[in-house]
Every structure is written in C-alpha cells, then in structure tokens.
N, CA, C and O atoms as a DFTB+ gen file, in Angstrom:
392 C
 N C O
     1  1     101.301     112.126      97.051
     2  2     102.168     111.796      96.352
     3  2     102.978     110.447      96.948
     4  3     103.576     109.745      96.133
     5  1     102.993     110.110      98.289
     6  2     103.298     108.473      98.295
     7  2     102.830     107.160      98.041
     8  3     103.440     106.092      98.081
     9  1     101.353     107.474      97.705
    10  2     100.687     106.090      96.961
    11  2     101.175     106.235      95.757
    12  3     101.715     105.199      95.369
    13  1     101.210     107.241      94.880
    14  2     101.484     107.350      93.229
    15  2     102.858     106.922      92.969
    16  3     103.276     105.771      92.846
    17  1     103.905     108.738      92.863
    18  2     105.076     109.016      92.234
    19  2     105.991     108.852      92.960
    20  3     107.075     109.289      92.570
    21  1     105.929     108.206      94.214
    22  2     106.742     107.533      95.337
    23  2     106.329     105.602      94.837
    24  3     107.289     104.977      94.387
    25  1     105.373     105.070      94.920
    26  2     105.305     103.784      94.715
    27  2     105.386     103.446      94.037
    28  3     105.451     102.249      93.757
    29  1     105.442     104.695      93.160
    30  2     105.872     103.696      90.825
    31  2     106.743     103.900      91.234
    32  3     106.183     103.978      92.327
    33  1     108.011     104.152      91.532
    34  2     109.435     104.186      92.269
    35  2     109.726     103.441      92.765
    36  3     110.819     102.953      92.476
    37  1     109.100     102.992      93.607
    38  2     109.421     101.820      94.998
    39  2     109.401     100.339      94.195
    40  3     110.083      99.361      94.501
    41  1     107.989     100.484      92.569
    42  2     108.555      99.912      92.710
    43  2     109.284      99.545      91.455
    44  3     109.288      98.389      91.034
    45  1     109.767     100.318      90.990
    46  2     110.396     100.416      89.889
    47  2     110.400     100.169      88.795
    48  3     111.174      99.493      88.119
    49  1     108.949     101.065      88.405
    50  2     107.916     101.559      87.491
    51  2     108.107     103.230      87.766
    52  3     106.909     103.250      88.048
    53  1     108.214     103.594      87.810
    54  2     109.139     105.543      88.049
    55  2     109.157     106.096      86.338
    56  3     108.771     107.234      86.072
    57  1     109.514     105.403      85.549
    58  2     109.756     105.545      84.318
    59  2     108.489     105.523      83.403
    60  3     108.349     106.131      82.342
    61  1     107.545     104.654      84.062
    62  2     106.708     104.518      83.055
    63  2     105.538     105.106      84.049
    64  3     104.456     105.449      83.573
    65  1     105.735     105.175      85.057
    66  2     103.911     106.425      85.765
    67  2     104.144     106.429      87.345
    68  3     105.063     106.655      88.132
    69  1     103.756     106.320      87.353
    70  2     103.357     107.524      89.182
    71  2     103.013     109.109      89.167
    72  3     102.776     109.897      90.082
    73  1     103.082     109.254      87.785
    74  2     102.035     110.404      87.272
    75  2     101.216     110.430      86.485
    76  3     100.967     109.569      85.642
    77  1     100.320     112.145      86.797
    78  2      99.558     111.707      84.735
    79  2     100.646     113.407      84.248
    80  3     100.907     114.561      84.589
    81  1     100.845     112.562      83.451
    82  2     102.344     113.555      82.331
    83  2     102.044     112.838      81.057
    84  3     101.427     111.781      81.193
    85  1     102.385     113.234      79.749
    86  2     102.352     112.481      78.738
    87  2     103.641     111.564      79.124
    88  3     104.697     111.649      79.751
    89  1     102.801     110.527      78.264
    90  2     103.447     110.160      77.374
    91  2     104.196     108.504      78.879
    92  3     105.244     107.866      78.978
    93  1     103.025     108.540      79.575
    94  2     103.266     108.292      81.097
    95  2     101.833     107.688      81.371
    96  3     100.747     108.263      81.450
    97  1     102.322     105.700      81.551
    98  2     100.680     104.738      81.669
    99  2      99.322     105.244      82.692
   100  3      99.089     104.682      83.762
   101  1      98.871     105.872      82.400
   102  2      97.791     106.414      82.609
   103  2      97.015     106.262      83.591
   104  3      96.228     107.202      83.480
   105  1      96.538     105.261      85.111
   106  2      95.943     104.664      85.032
   107  2      94.857     105.891      86.815
   108  3      95.344     106.658      87.645
   109  1      93.886     105.580      86.666
   110  2      92.945     106.986      86.833
   111  2      92.426     105.745      87.583
   112  3      92.670     104.707      86.968
   113  1      91.672     105.553      88.931
   114  2      90.509     105.479      89.738
   115  2      89.748     106.636      90.235
   116  3      90.270     107.426      91.022
   117  1      88.751     106.751      89.886
   118  2      87.287     107.197      90.336
   119  2      86.354     107.240      91.432
   120  3      85.316     106.577      91.441
   121  1      86.753     108.097      92.454
   122  2      86.071     107.577      93.398
   123  2      85.290     108.443      94.600
   124  3      85.624     109.494      95.147
   125  1      83.924     107.445      94.825
   126  2      82.593     108.436      94.944
   127  2      82.899     108.972      96.090
   128  3      83.851     108.357      96.569
   129  1      82.507     109.923      96.838
   130  2      82.802     110.926      98.470
   131  2      81.544     110.393      98.978
   132  3      81.489     109.881     100.096
   133  1      80.425     110.498      98.131
   134  2      78.687     110.850      98.695
   135  2      78.373     109.572     100.166
   136  3      78.003     109.882     101.299
   137  1      78.632     108.324      99.713
   138  2      77.990     107.683     101.589
   139  2      78.237     108.728     102.191
   140  3      78.689     109.861     102.022
   141  1      77.771     107.976     103.038
   142  2      77.248     108.401     104.830
   143  2      78.510     108.445     105.554
   144  3      78.820     109.363     106.314
   145  1      79.559     106.957     105.177
   146  2      80.462     106.740     105.918
   147  2      81.332     108.112     105.879
   148  3      81.680     108.815     106.828
   149  1      81.530     108.246     104.755
   150  2      82.568     110.317     103.706
   151  2      81.704     110.526     104.374
   152  3      80.744     110.531     103.603
   153  1      81.231     110.781     105.677
   154  2      80.860     112.686     105.830
   155  2      80.903     112.963     107.315
   156  3      80.419     112.324     108.249
   157  1      81.566     114.012     107.294
   158  2      81.479     114.880     106.412
   159  2      82.601     115.145     106.104
   160  3      82.655     116.291     105.658
   161  1      83.486     114.678     106.117
   162  2      85.101     114.517     104.922
   163  2      84.830     116.312     104.264
   164  3      84.050     116.847     103.476
   165  1      86.087     116.790     105.216
   166  2      86.483     117.858     105.296
   167  2      87.610     118.013     104.279
   168  3      87.679     118.984     103.525
   169  1      88.681     116.793     104.299
   170  2      89.511     116.503     103.428
   171  2      89.496     115.853     102.826
   172  3      90.070     114.801     103.108
   173  1      88.735     116.019     101.374
   174  2      89.007     114.693     100.361
   175  2      90.250     113.488     100.516
   176  3      89.753     112.362     100.522
   177  1      90.997     113.489     100.578
   178  2      91.898     112.745     100.361
   179  2      92.448     112.304     102.062
   180  3      93.283     111.400     102.056
   181  1      92.078     112.828     103.422
   182  2      91.547     112.355     104.159
   183  2      90.511     111.543     104.702
   184  3      90.538     110.854     105.722
   185  1      89.393     111.759     103.698
   186  2      87.558     110.920     103.405
   187  2      88.557     109.579     102.605
   188  3      88.589     108.579     103.321
   189  1      88.982     109.498     101.884
   190  2      90.053     108.219     100.497
   191  2      90.874     107.669     101.954
   192  3      90.348     106.830     102.685
   193  1      91.642     108.012     102.120
   194  2      91.841     106.828     102.620
   195  2      91.878     105.899     104.106
   196  3      92.316     104.750     104.157
   197  1      91.266     106.736     105.402
   198  2      90.232     106.375     106.222
   199  2      89.736     105.608     106.388
   200  3      89.876     104.578     107.048
   201  1      88.124     106.572     104.969
   202  2      87.205     106.200     105.102
   203  2      85.992     104.987     103.981
   204  3      84.974     104.378     104.311
   205  1      86.465     105.041     103.116
   206  2      86.460     105.100     102.183
   207  2      86.506     103.089     101.599
   208  3      87.455     102.369     101.910
   209  1      85.162     102.523     100.676
   210  2      85.971     101.031     100.445
   211  2      85.644     100.998      99.416
   212  3      84.902     101.691      98.720
   213  1      86.356      99.939      99.245
   214  2      85.820      98.985      97.691
   215  2      84.591      99.795      97.471
   216  3      84.686     101.014      97.328
   217  1      83.655      99.299      97.442
   218  2      82.257      99.512      97.093
   219  2      82.167     101.776      96.411
   220  3      81.397     102.387      95.670
   221  1      83.056     102.069      96.997
   222  2      82.758     103.302      96.529
   223  2      83.981     104.318      94.942
   224  3      84.301     105.446      94.566
   225  1      84.271     102.197      94.461
   226  2      84.685     102.491      93.248
   227  2      84.162     102.652      91.895
   228  3      83.982     101.626      91.239
   229  1      83.894     103.775      91.386
   230  2      82.901     103.988      90.386
   231  2      83.677     103.487      88.573
   232  3      83.042     102.964      87.658
   233  1      84.719     103.758      88.562
   234  2      85.110     103.573      87.626
   235  2      86.905     103.008      87.285
   236  3      87.682     103.155      88.228
   237  1      87.352     102.523      86.238
   238  2      89.446     102.450      86.823
   239  2      89.441     102.679      85.260
   240  3      88.684     102.561      84.296
   241  1      90.237     102.924      85.452
   242  2      91.525     103.087      84.059
   243  2      92.742     102.524      83.926
   244  3      93.601     103.262      84.409
   245  1      93.222     101.425      83.429
   246  2      94.216     100.799      83.382
   247  2      95.372     101.500      82.114
   248  3      95.109     100.798      81.138
   249  1      96.366     102.400      81.715
   250  2      97.446     102.680      81.015
   251  2      96.696     103.019      79.768
   252  3      97.080     102.751      78.629
   253  1      94.934     103.999      80.281
   254  2      93.931     104.761      79.504
   255  2      92.704     104.269      79.130
   256  3      91.757     104.981      78.795
   257  1      92.691     102.513      79.202
   258  2      91.619     102.327      78.581
   259  2      90.896     101.367      79.960
   260  3      91.654     100.644      80.607
   261  1      89.012     101.458      80.420
   262  2      89.181     101.946      81.093
   263  2      87.934     100.469      80.912
   264  3      87.166     100.069      80.037
   265  1      88.362     100.020      82.406
   266  2      88.294      98.334      83.393
   267  2      87.169      97.764      84.496
   268  3      86.964      96.583      84.775
   269  1      86.444      99.044      85.089
   270  2      85.756      99.337      85.948
   271  2      84.748     100.184      84.986
   272  3      85.151     100.935      84.098
   273  1      83.103      99.903      85.357
   274  2      82.339     100.771      85.553
   275  2      81.087     101.167      86.056
   276  3      80.138     100.453      85.731
   277  1      80.815     102.354      86.934
   278  2      79.699     101.870      87.689
   279  2      79.249     100.917      88.434
   280  3      78.090     100.560      88.644
   281  1      80.964     100.237      89.110
   282  2      81.603      99.126      90.574
   283  2      81.544      97.975      89.667
   284  3      81.627      96.905      90.270
   285  1      81.426      97.885      88.413
   286  2      82.050      96.581      87.803
   287  2      82.665      96.385      86.390
   288  3      82.925      97.194      85.499
   289  1      82.814      95.018      86.486
   290  2      84.286      94.665      85.545
   291  2      83.510      94.941      84.659
   292  3      82.292      95.120      84.668
   293  1      84.628      94.987      83.487
   294  2      84.277      95.507      82.101
   295  2      84.962      94.826      80.764
   296  3      84.664      94.808      79.569
   297  1      85.986      94.295      81.532
   298  2      86.859      92.730      81.749
   299  2      87.097      91.507      81.094
   300  3      87.445      90.822      80.133
   301  1      86.576      91.721      82.533
   302  2      86.893      90.176      83.264
   303  2      85.187      89.408      83.720
   304  3      84.202      90.073      84.040
   305  1      85.245      87.924      83.629
   306  2      84.175      87.970      84.787
   307  2      84.622      88.220      85.572
   308  3      85.844      88.314      85.690
   309  1      83.503      88.499      86.720
   310  2      83.865      88.521      87.667
   311  2      84.277      87.704      88.629
   312  3      85.224      87.873      89.397
   313  1      83.167      86.367      88.529
   314  2      82.849      85.255      89.206
   315  2      84.138      84.563      88.776
   316  3      84.866      83.980      89.579
   317  1      84.478      84.692      86.966
   318  2      85.644      83.602      87.097
   319  2      86.933      83.834      87.705
   320  3      87.631      82.868      88.015
   321  1      87.509      85.613      88.005
   322  2      88.498      86.612      88.912
   323  2      88.083      86.184      90.438
   324  3      88.809      86.799      91.219
   325  1      87.217      85.388      91.076
   326  2      87.368      84.737      91.893
   327  2      87.281      83.717      93.077
   328  3      87.324      83.607      94.303
   329  1      87.091      82.859      91.571
   330  2      87.873      81.695      91.170
   331  2      89.027      81.496      91.549
   332  3      89.555      80.902      92.490
   333  1      89.543      82.405      90.195
   334  2      90.629      82.422      90.188
   335  2      92.000      82.870      91.827
   336  3      92.976      82.391      92.404
   337  1      91.107      84.044      91.846
   338  2      91.563      84.752      93.291
   339  2      92.150      84.107      94.253
   340  3      93.294      84.215      94.692
   341  1      90.547      82.842      94.806
   342  2      90.974      81.825      95.403
   343  2      91.884      80.995      94.700
   344  3      93.096      81.155      94.845
   345  1      91.463      80.207      94.025
   346  2      93.181      79.511      93.476
   347  2      94.296      79.632      94.559
   348  3      94.776      78.922      95.443
   349  1      94.525      81.281      93.893
   350  2      95.505      81.444      93.983
   351  2      96.160      81.322      95.812
   352  3      97.191      80.891      96.329
   353  1      94.732      82.048      96.368
   354  2      95.788      82.197      98.025
   355  2      95.242      80.861      98.184
   356  3      96.164      80.453      98.890
   357  1      94.638      80.075      98.106
   358  2      95.361      78.590      98.360
   359  2      96.561      77.986      98.507
   360  3      96.988      77.359      99.477
   361  1      97.230      78.298      97.144
   362  2      98.387      78.045      96.969
   363  2      98.710      78.512      97.658
   364  3      98.401      78.124      98.784
   365  1      99.619      79.759      97.504
   366  2      99.991      80.644      98.433
   367  2     100.641      80.807     100.277
   368  3     101.561      81.110     101.037
   369  1      98.834      80.166     100.039
   370  2      98.292      79.519     101.833
   371  2      99.368      79.020     102.012
   372  3     100.254      79.560     102.673
   373  1      99.457      78.001     101.497
   374  2      99.737      76.117     101.287
   375  2     101.357      76.589     101.077
   376  3     102.083      76.222     102.000
   377  1     101.797      77.093     100.361
   378  2     103.829      77.344     100.261
   379  2     103.751      77.761     100.988
   380  3     104.891      77.440     101.324
   381  1     103.227      78.666     102.274
   382  2     102.999      79.344     103.851
   383  2     103.429      79.231     104.395
   384  3     104.333      79.907     104.885
   385  1     102.565      77.242     104.885
   386  2     102.125      76.212     105.692
   387  2     101.520      77.255     107.035
   388  3     101.963      77.627     108.121
   389  1     100.072      77.487     106.123
   390  2      99.046      78.541     106.989
   391  2      98.087      77.359     107.207
   392  3      97.043      77.520     107.839
C-alpha cells in the first residue's frame, strides 16, 4: 500500500493511479521470484523488497501498454536509453558540483 496508493498520493497522482481499479492508469510489473537469491522466500512481499533485483523483472505495463517483455525493452533502443541516461547524469552532477 505504501509503494502504490501512498506513493501515488505523495506525488499528487492519487486521482489517476495507485490502485488497480476501473478508470485508473494501470502500471504493473511482473517479477520472477524463482532465483536462488529469492529462496526460500516464505513472504513474497519481503522477498520482492529485500531480495529481488532489476534482472528479475520479466514484464512491465505502463498505462496498460506493455513496455518490457522477458526483461527487454519493447519501445525504446536500450543503447540510446543508456546514452541519454549517462548524458543526463553528467548534467545533474555538473549542476550539483560533484
């Protein structure tokens, strides 16, 4: 609840998202809990928070559109995303005098 409904409310997006309900934007992430790092994992929520990694993400839907399938981006070129992220990070560090 804190990561979904409360998170959306904290960002001022509570009217549009934060819960799976008719009329709300649906953002869903499918995560594999099958890795050895996620075992024995008796509590799926704790396993997700404390053990899972980005590589465990199998699929992502944003506003109902699938954007990640089997861990790969579907709509964007990964190399271009990395280049743009690196460029933006450099600018952020420069502005922060780091």
